[in-house]
Amino acid sequence: MEKEDLKLLNKGEEEEMELHGYRLCRWRLALLGFGVLCTGGFLLLLLYWMPEWCVKSTCTRTTARDAEVVLLRSTDEFRRWFLARVQVMLAPGSNPFHSLETQTTSPSSPHSSPFSTPAASPVANGHTPHPSDGGPAQELMTRFSDYQPTQIRYFTFHSTKYYWNHELQNFQVLIGLEDMQPKCSTIHKEHSTGLTRNQQEYRKLFFGVNEIAVKVPSVFKLLIKEVLNPFYIFQLFSVILWSADEYYYYAVAIVFMSVVSIATSLYTIKKQYIMLHDMVTAHSIVRVSVCRTNKDIEEILSTDLVPGDVMVIPNNGTIMPCDAVLVSGTCIVNESMLTGESVPVTKTNLPNSVEGEGDDAYNTEEHKRHTLFCGTNVIQTRFYTDELVKAVVVRTGFSTAKGQLVRSILYPKPTDFKLYRDAYLFLLCLVAVAGIGFIYSIVLSIINKVPAKTIIIESLDIITITVPPALPAAMTAGIVYAQRRLKQSGIFCISPQRINICGQINLFCFDKTGTLTEDGLDLWGVQRVENSSFHLSEENAYKENLVKSQFVACMATCHSLTKIEGQLSGDPLDLKMFEATGWILEEATEEETSLHNRIMPTVVRPPKQLLPPEPASSSERDMELYELSSAYEIGIVRQFPFSSALQRMSVVARLLGEKRMDAYMKGAPEVVASLCKNETVPEDFAEVLEDYTKQGFRVIALAHRRLESKLSWHKVQNISRDHIETNMEFLGLIIMQNKLKNETPGILQDLHRANIRTVMVTGDNMLTAISVARDCGMIPPDDTVIIADAHPPQYGQPARITWRYADKPSKTSRYEEVNITLEDVCDADEPKSKEQYHFAMNGKSFATILEHFPDMLQKLVLRGTVFARMAPDQKTQLIEALQGVDYYVGMCGDGANDCGALKRAHGGISLSELEASVASPFTSRTPNISCVPNLIREGRAALITSFCVFKFMALYSIIQYISVTLLYSILSNLGDLQFLFIDIAIILIIVFTMSLNPAWKDLVPRRPPSGLISGPLLFSVLTQILICLGFQIITFVWVQKQAWYTVWTPFTDVCNHSTQLNVSELNNTELDEHNIQNFENTSLFYVSSFQYLIVAVVFSKGKPFRQPSYKNWPFVLSTVGLYIFLLFILFHPVESIDETLEIVCVPFEWRVKLFLIILVNAAVSVLVEGGIDLRIYERLSWLSCLRKRAPKARYMYLAKELMVDPDWPPRPTTTTEANSSTYEMRINS
């Protein structure tokens, strides 16, 4: 394979893949066809399971450019293979961004004249076509007959089309308008007029239908896919084999089980597809109005929209069918489908800045406050004069935000968990054991001159015995029961396989607001600033003397509140702040907006009782003048919405009667202060802020600026926020209180007792977060918090991290040097290893450390407890960093901005019941973190259940394998109904009842093992195998040594040798072809039947992860019932039962001996398993520590390294610099 032929798709993204090009080869296809015929179609099945073998056996390597088939391989840890066929379509051009202009004046005419040479200037962008678009493509080709038809090569993978790009010499996805990287001003200038019909149809060739198509597969398709599963193919092979050997009962039983399993699976899959289809198609196809270049408004179906279309947002709102950026007007939107937050959000039009001055390239993430996302609900629109509310379509179909969410559900990453990897290894071991038996039975049969047909059947039968067909169903049972129990406790699960993984979680991340603390904020007080100094704090601003102050004006105007059906609605913080003023908010009606040219959309005014009293007596004229002068109303002219990246919001407002406008700003205190004139910020600003944040208050700063008189209303609508948000005057602080939820401290304490680390990931202020972390017990009172302030490279200086204590920066003053002598450092080494410390950092520092100090990040996340001011993508990156050091990470959030992190975590649980929870594996109906320990407990119980079931199924197959192998030595076997009794009456009943143990009520400090390949589990299985093997061999040999023993025939009657039982003479005189009925068979049947029950009881463990087995009534009743039945037929033979199970009569004294064998077997099994506790594993771990063996988990290895590192943790007032690949630690001087 030549290196240059290897292409990388989606480089640096989550779906990064390697691409190899192949061309079909006829002689290979012919050879493969011959191979398929020779193997009876099995080769075709093998190639279906292994796509890389399929491509390599039918194709030859070629360049990606000439490929007919592409072989894709993911670059993640799973390294999965996929194949896709390359298709070709004809189009009048190769670039969807080029404009094809017609000479006719009627763009809607289907038979327009041919176009002139296509213009090269891009107008808008496009996406992929569907194969069904051949008709429109042909129509366009005839219309653009002057153009040379261009071949467009593409392939479809996971609902996304990849087009061949000649310039890049690689396949590429066309996303939307962002592919062109247009500036904001360019969108206003070149994209706000709309497209012609021909341009729209041309783009549709590439972008396809604007639809998130979740096709519900037919039952037949699902059935074929399910039946072709290797497990069912193996079952089919087993059924054919058993039928050939006349084991009809068992074959029918397995077919019945398989049919039930397939039917259940098909029903579940079909139901999930239908649910997703219904969720996606709801409101997905609507009629929309679009603007054409000739200023016409045309009504079309939303499926015909393409990037570049200008969509008119109706006054009464709509469900968005695409992603679009607002270019005029304002919208109130409910984005709960995407963010999980039902708070209405105000979307404003994209700023139309002067080119070169703050004119950034448009990006959906950076400009999300101006972007209407697909699937979100536009509640209201606002507009000025007769101007329509318009939005330019930027993404369609699966490229939209909703489309990406649906794709992540349709094509999830496989769950990587050690249990499942070990399960496959264990099955391979069973196959190896089966191989030994296979060879043994063949050799034995040849020696005894057994017919060839019998040799084949019996040797293959060994394989079907060793690999139990009921294993997958048995493994799933525990998860299904856990899912049901979770549902009963108000936790819903859409990814059941994650339940087992939750049993391994040893670190949990929590969002702060709405998760650890109450959702709502209460106004604790305000602290105004006058003449650059703070006033004393006041409880509220609802005072007559403050009514006309800029401080209260800022509180009343600087928000994104709106009235929906007469009720104030918006961000909870804004709502509390506005309510504290006591002011009234009024919005203009549609009629008022259309009548007046410059009406303010929103007006706020104080209640009359706060305004100065009216004069006692005056003339009518004086009263009119007084009313005009005393009418105190402020209109909000322009709003710059809150941006989490900028950490602030601002508005431009005008007081009634004033010519000049005012700018008001609120946001994070540090950010607001940096944008104010230095002389207006009090000198003790940092100390006052620190004092509040240490107490856990959320602090918002306010600022104001009087704008220049030259700024008119129209100019303000197009000015960039950077022009407004500068040279402000600092007004003061609003102090909000965010109370802890009652359950939070207790739950976190339970998690700490269970050795589960807790981490806070929040968008709030650093010191507030640290204070809340201390209050809730996440950081113990005596522990030190070290803040890592990272700064990116600037002015030729390398990136650096400054370390400081969070709790005592004033004691080690930032202006004083700290002299550390060599003796101090040496003396500090010993206690330092015992010192408990935590790291805290903000989002900017995290980003810098991630980029410039990747090795340092691994050390920091070991003790990182507070991550503040984190953006949504940074939360996801933190989860990945924690997983990178082998933590099993859980994440709990309220659904707002946590979707990425919830999906990425091993166990993400959303406290929101809204549609966004479809992205989270778990959703809790209880809006607090009490769901977290419940989830972990159920995860641990399900994991232990999986281990128990797997161990039991492994022992079941080995016990049966031992019995059959011993019987093969005398050319005998178990009977058809004996197999049936064991597999149905014993195994299935036990398996499905032993999984019912509920979770243990408390979280214990230790975790269950993560995989089957671990000391205690392997030792447990191997010892039980040896015990069962030993007792079966003893039984097999001992029965042959008995004085009454003889080769059994239908006329043999040895029962009367030792007892006077009235057993009627056997009438069965037919020849037993399979030699089923004999003393060895009967003895082994009795012993092995009890062995299944013994290992079931021994393996069904309870405390500390599950409730004791005696509380599992179905299991107890099943086990006791089977014990009674087996003892009954052992000591009291019933002729009909003996005939059915093909059991022969044995003397009573031998039955007593069998009972003693069973008792001793049970005692040994229980004693040995009781001795194999996790303590043995701990002792083994202790021995491995003595031998200096490195820990398996990377975080343990790093912790061990850092324990002996004299320079860790970094001392306060030191700086770590990034110098190429090494770090330099120096003391600030």
CSV table of N, CA, C and O in Angstrom, one decimal, residues 1155-1219:
chain,number,residue,atom,x,y,z
A,1155,PHE,N,-25.8,-39.0,46.5
A,1155,PHE,CA,-26.2,-37.9,47.4
A,1155,PHE,C,-25.1,-37.4,48.2
A,1155,PHE,O,-24.9,-36.2,48.4
A,1156,LEU,N,-24.2,-38.3,48.7
A,1156,LEU,CA,-23.0,-37.9,49.5
A,1156,LEU,C,-22.0,-37.2,48.6
A,1156,LEU,O,-21.4,-36.2,49.0
A,1157,ILE,N,-21.9,-37.7,47.3
A,1157,ILE,CA,-21.0,-37.0,46.4
A,1157,ILE,C,-21.5,-35.6,46.1
A,1157,ILE,O,-20.7,-34.6,46.1
A,1158,ILE,N,-22.8,-35.4,46.0
A,1158,ILE,CA,-23.4,-34.1,45.7
A,1158,ILE,C,-23.2,-33.2,46.9
A,1158,ILE,O,-22.8,-32.0,46.8
A,1159,LEU,N,-23.4,-33.7,48.1
A,1159,LEU,CA,-23.2,-32.9,49.4
A,1159,LEU,C,-21.8,-32.5,49.5
A,1159,LEU,O,-21.5,-31.3,49.8
A,1160,VAL,N,-20.8,-33.4,49.3
A,1160,VAL,CA,-19.4,-33.0,49.4
A,1160,VAL,C,-19.0,-32.0,48.4
A,1160,VAL,O,-18.3,-31.0,48.6
A,1161,ASN,N,-19.5,-32.2,47.1
A,1161,ASN,CA,-19.3,-31.2,46.0
A,1161,ASN,C,-19.8,-29.9,46.4
A,1161,ASN,O,-19.1,-28.8,46.3
A,1162,ALA,N,-21.0,-29.8,47.0
A,1162,ALA,CA,-21.6,-28.5,47.4
A,1162,ALA,C,-20.7,-27.8,48.4
A,1162,ALA,O,-20.5,-26.6,48.4
A,1163,ALA,N,-20.3,-28.6,49.4
A,1163,ALA,CA,-19.5,-28.1,50.6
A,1163,ALA,C,-18.2,-27.5,50.1
A,1163,ALA,O,-17.8,-26.4,50.4
A,1164,VAL,N,-17.5,-28.3,49.2
A,1164,VAL,CA,-16.2,-27.8,48.7
A,1164,VAL,C,-16.4,-26.6,47.8
A,1164,VAL,O,-15.6,-25.6,48.0
A,1165,SER,N,-17.4,-26.6,47.0
A,1165,SER,CA,-17.7,-25.4,46.1
A,1165,SER,C,-17.9,-24.1,46.9
A,1165,SER,O,-17.4,-23.1,46.7
A,1166,VAL,N,-18.8,-24.3,48.0
A,1166,VAL,CA,-19.1,-23.1,48.8
A,1166,VAL,C,-17.9,-22.6,49.6
A,1166,VAL,O,-17.6,-21.4,49.6
A,1167,LEU,N,-17.1,-23.5,50.2
A,1167,LEU,CA,-15.9,-23.2,50.9
A,1167,LEU,C,-14.9,-22.5,50.1
A,1167,LEU,O,-14.3,-21.5,50.4
A,1168,VAL,N,-14.6,-23.1,48.9
A,1168,VAL,CA,-13.6,-22.5,48.0
A,1168,VAL,C,-14.0,-21.1,47.5
A,1168,VAL,O,-13.3,-20.2,47.5
A,1169,GLU,N,-15.3,-21.0,47.1
A,1169,GLU,CA,-15.8,-19.7,46.6
A,1169,GLU,C,-15.8,-18.6,47.7
A,1169,GLU,O,-15.5,-17.5,47.5
A,1170,GLY,N,-16.1,-19.1,48.9
A,1170,GLY,CA,-16.1,-18.2,50.1
A,1170,GLY,C,-14.7,-17.7,50.4
A,1170,GLY,O,-14.6,-16.5,50.8
A,1171,GLY,N,-13.7,-18.5,50.1
A,1171,GLY,CA,-12.4,-18.1,50.4
A,1171,GLY,C,-11.8,-17.1,49.3
A,1171,GLY,O,-10.9,-16.3,49.5
A,1172,ILE,N,-12.4,-17.2,48.1
A,1172,ILE,CA,-12.0,-16.3,47.0
A,1172,ILE,C,-12.8,-15.0,47.1
A,1172,ILE,O,-13.7,-14.8,46.4
A,1173,ASP,N,-12.4,-14.2,48.0
A,1173,ASP,CA,-13.0,-12.9,48.1
A,1173,ASP,C,-12.1,-11.9,47.5
A,1173,ASP,O,-11.0,-12.2,47.1
A,1174,LEU,N,-12.6,-10.7,47.3
A,1174,LEU,CA,-11.8,-9.6,46.8
A,1174,LEU,C,-10.6,-9.3,47.6
A,1174,LEU,O,-9.6,-8.7,47.1
A,1175,ARG,N,-10.6,-9.8,48.9
A,1175,ARG,CA,-9.4,-9.6,49.7
A,1175,ARG,C,-8.2,-10.3,49.2
A,1175,ARG,O,-7.1,-9.8,49.3
A,1176,ILE,N,-8.4,-11.5,48.5
A,1176,ILE,CA,-7.3,-12.2,47.9
A,1176,ILE,C,-6.7,-11.3,46.8
A,1176,ILE,O,-5.5,-11.2,46.7
A,1177,TYR,N,-7.6,-10.7,46.1
A,1177,TYR,CA,-7.1,-9.8,45.0
A,1177,TYR,C,-6.3,-8.7,45.6
A,1177,TYR,O,-5.3,-8.3,45.0
A,1178,GLU,N,-6.8,-8.2,46.7
A,1178,GLU,CA,-6.1,-7.1,47.3
A,1178,GLU,C,-4.7,-7.5,47.8
A,1178,GLU,O,-3.7,-6.8,47.7
A,1179,ARG,N,-4.6,-8.8,48.3
A,1179,ARG,CA,-3.3,-9.3,48.7
A,1179,ARG,C,-2.4,-9.5,47.5
A,1179,ARG,O,-1.2,-9.2,47.6
A,1180,LEU,N,-3.0,-9.9,46.4
A,1180,LEU,CA,-2.2,-10.1,45.2
A,1180,LEU,C,-1.7,-8.7,44.8
A,1180,LEU,O,-0.6,-8.5,44.3
A,1181,SER,N,-2.6,-7.7,44.9
A,1181,SER,CA,-2.2,-6.3,44.5
A,1181,SER,C,-1.0,-5.8,45.5
A,1181,SER,O,-0.1,-5.2,45.0
A,1182,TRP,N,-1.2,-6.2,46.8
A,1182,TRP,CA,-0.1,-5.8,47.7
A,1182,TRP,C,1.2,-6.5,47.3
A,1182,TRP,O,2.3,-5.8,47.4
A,1183,LEU,N,1.2,-7.7,46.9
A,1183,LEU,CA,2.4,-8.4,46.5
A,1183,LEU,C,3.0,-7.8,45.3
A,1183,LEU,O,4.2,-7.6,45.1
A,1184,SER,N,2.1,-7.3,44.4
A,1184,SER,CA,2.6,-6.7,43.1
A,1184,SER,C,3.2,-5.3,43.5
A,1184,SER,O,4.1,-4.9,42.8
A,1185,CYS,N,2.7,-4.7,44.5
A,1185,CYS,CA,3.3,-3.4,45.0
A,1185,CYS,C,4.7,-3.7,45.5
A,1185,CYS,O,5.6,-2.9,45.2
A,1186,LEU,N,4.9,-4.8,46.2
A,1186,LEU,CA,6.2,-5.1,46.8
A,1186,LEU,C,7.2,-5.4,45.6
A,1186,LEU,O,8.3,-5.1,45.7
A,1187,ARG,N,6.6,-5.9,44.5
A,1187,ARG,CA,7.5,-6.2,43.4
A,1187,ARG,C,7.6,-5.0,42.5
A,1187,ARG,O,8.1,-5.1,41.4
A,1188,LYS,N,7.1,-3.9,42.9
A,1188,LYS,CA,7.3,-2.6,42.2
A,1188,LYS,C,6.6,-2.7,40.8
A,1188,LYS,O,7.0,-2.1,39.8
A,1189,ARG,N,5.5,-3.4,40.7
A,1189,ARG,CA,4.8,-3.5,39.4
A,1189,ARG,C,4.0,-2.2,39.2
A,1189,ARG,O,3.3,-1.7,40.1
A,1190,ALA,N,4.1,-1.7,37.9
A,1190,ALA,CA,3.4,-0.4,37.6
A,1190,ALA,C,1.9,-0.6,37.6
A,1190,ALA,O,1.4,-1.7,37.2
A,1191,PRO,N,1.1,0.3,38.2
A,1191,PRO,CA,-0.3,0.2,38.2
A,1191,PRO,C,-0.9,0.2,36.8
A,1191,PRO,O,-0.3,0.8,35.9
A,1192,LYS,N,-2.0,-0.5,36.6
A,1192,LYS,CA,-2.6,-0.6,35.2
A,1192,LYS,C,-3.2,0.8,34.8
A,1192,LYS,O,-3.0,1.2,33.6
A,1193,ALA,N,-3.9,1.4,35.6
A,1193,ALA,CA,-4.6,2.7,35.3
A,1193,ALA,C,-3.5,3.8,35.2
A,1193,ALA,O,-2.7,3.9,36.1
A,1194,ARG,N,-3.6,4.6,34.2
A,1194,ARG,CA,-2.6,5.7,34.0
A,1194,ARG,C,-2.7,6.7,35.1
A,1194,ARG,O,-1.6,7.2,35.5
A,1195,TYR,N,-3.8,7.0,35.7
A,1195,TYR,CA,-3.9,8.0,36.7
A,1195,TYR,C,-3.2,7.5,38.0
A,1195,TYR,O,-2.6,8.3,38.7
A,1196,MET,N,-3.3,6.2,38.2
A,1196,MET,CA,-2.6,5.7,39.4
A,1196,MET,C,-1.1,5.7,39.2
A,1196,MET,O,-0.3,6.0,40.1
A,1197,TYR,N,-0.6,5.5,38.0
A,1197,TYR,CA,0.8,5.5,37.7
A,1197,TYR,C,1.3,6.9,37.8
A,1197,TYR,O,2.4,7.2,38.4
A,1198,LEU,N,0.5,7.9,37.3
A,1198,LEU,CA,0.9,9.3,37.5
A,1198,LEU,C,1.0,9.8,38.9
A,1198,LEU,O,1.9,10.5,39.4
A,1199,ALA,N,0.0,9.3,39.7
A,1199,ALA,CA,-0.1,9.7,41.1
A,1199,ALA,C,1.1,9.1,41.9
A,1199,ALA,O,1.7,9.8,42.7
A,1200,LYS,N,1.5,7.9,41.5
A,1200,LYS,CA,2.7,7.3,42.1
A,1200,LYS,C,3.9,8.1,41.8
A,1200,LYS,O,4.8,8.3,42.7
A,1201,GLU,N,4.0,8.6,40.6
A,1201,GLU,CA,5.2,9.4,40.2
A,1201,GLU,C,5.2,10.7,40.9
A,1201,GLU,O,6.3,11.1,41.4
A,1202,LEU,N,4.1,11.3,41.0
A,1202,LEU,CA,4.0,12.6,41.6
A,1202,LEU,C,4.3,12.6,43.1
A,1202,LEU,O,4.7,13.6,43.7
A,1203,MET,N,4.0,11.4,43.8
A,1203,MET,CA,4.2,11.3,45.2
A,1203,MET,C,5.7,11.5,45.6
A,1203,MET,O,6.0,12.0,46.6
A,1204,VAL,N,6.6,11.1,44.6
A,1204,VAL,CA,8.0,11.3,44.9
A,1204,VAL,C,8.7,12.4,44.2
A,1204,VAL,O,9.9,12.6,44.2
A,1205,ASP,N,7.8,13.3,43.5
A,1205,ASP,CA,8.3,14.4,42.8
A,1205,ASP,C,8.5,15.6,43.8
A,1205,ASP,O,7.5,16.1,44.3
A,1206,PRO,N,9.7,16.1,44.1
A,1206,PRO,CA,9.9,17.2,45.1
A,1206,PRO,C,9.3,18.5,44.6
A,1206,PRO,O,9.0,19.4,45.4
A,1207,ASP,N,9.1,18.7,43.3
A,1207,ASP,CA,8.6,19.9,42.7
A,1207,ASP,C,7.1,19.9,42.5
A,1207,ASP,O,6.5,20.8,41.8
A,1208,TRP,N,6.4,19.0,43.1
A,1208,TRP,CA,5.0,18.9,42.9
A,1208,TRP,C,4.3,18.7,44.3
A,1208,TRP,O,4.7,18.0,45.1
A,1209,PRO,N,3.2,19.5,44.6
A,1209,PRO,CA,2.6,20.4,43.7
A,1209,PRO,C,3.4,21.7,43.5
A,1209,PRO,O,4.2,22.0,44.4
A,1210,PRO,N,3.2,22.5,42.5
A,1210,PRO,CA,3.9,23.8,42.3
A,1210,PRO,C,3.6,24.7,43.5
A,1210,PRO,O,2.5,24.7,44.0
A,1211,ARG,N,4.7,25.4,43.9
A,1211,ARG,CA,4.5,26.4,45.0
A,1211,ARG,C,3.8,27.7,44.5
A,1211,ARG,O,4.0,28.0,43.4
A,1212,PRO,N,3.1,28.3,45.4
A,1212,PRO,CA,2.5,29.6,45.0
A,1212,PRO,C,3.6,30.6,44.6
A,1212,PRO,O,4.7,30.6,45.1
A,1213,THR,N,3.2,31.6,43.8
A,1213,THR,CA,4.0,32.7,43.3
A,1213,THR,C,5.2,32.1,42.4
A,1213,THR,O,6.1,32.8,42.2
A,1214,THR,N,5.0,30.9,41.9
A,1214,THR,CA,6.0,30.4,41.0
A,1214,THR,C,5.3,30.3,39.6
A,1214,THR,O,4.1,30.4,39.5
A,1215,THR,N,6.2,30.3,38.6
A,1215,THR,CA,5.7,30.3,37.2
A,1215,THR,C,6.3,29.1,36.5
A,1215,THR,O,7.5,28.9,36.6
A,1216,THR,N,5.5,28.4,35.7
A,1216,THR,CA,6.0,27.4,34.8
A,1216,THR,C,5.9,27.8,33.4
A,1216,THR,O,4.8,28.3,33.0
A,1217,GLU,N,7.0,27.8,32.7
A,1217,GLU,CA,7.0,28.3,31.3
A,1217,GLU,C,7.2,27.1,30.4
A,1217,GLU,O,7.8,26.1,30.7
A,1218,ALA,N,6.6,27.2,29.2
A,1218,ALA,CA,6.7,26.2,28.2
A,1218,ALA,C,7.9,26.6,27.3
A,1218,ALA,O,7.9,27.5,26.5
A,1219,ASN,N,9.0,25.8,27.4
A,1219,ASN,CA,10.2,26.0,26.6
A,1219,ASN,C,10.4,24.8,25.8
A,1219,ASN,O,10.8,23.7,26.2
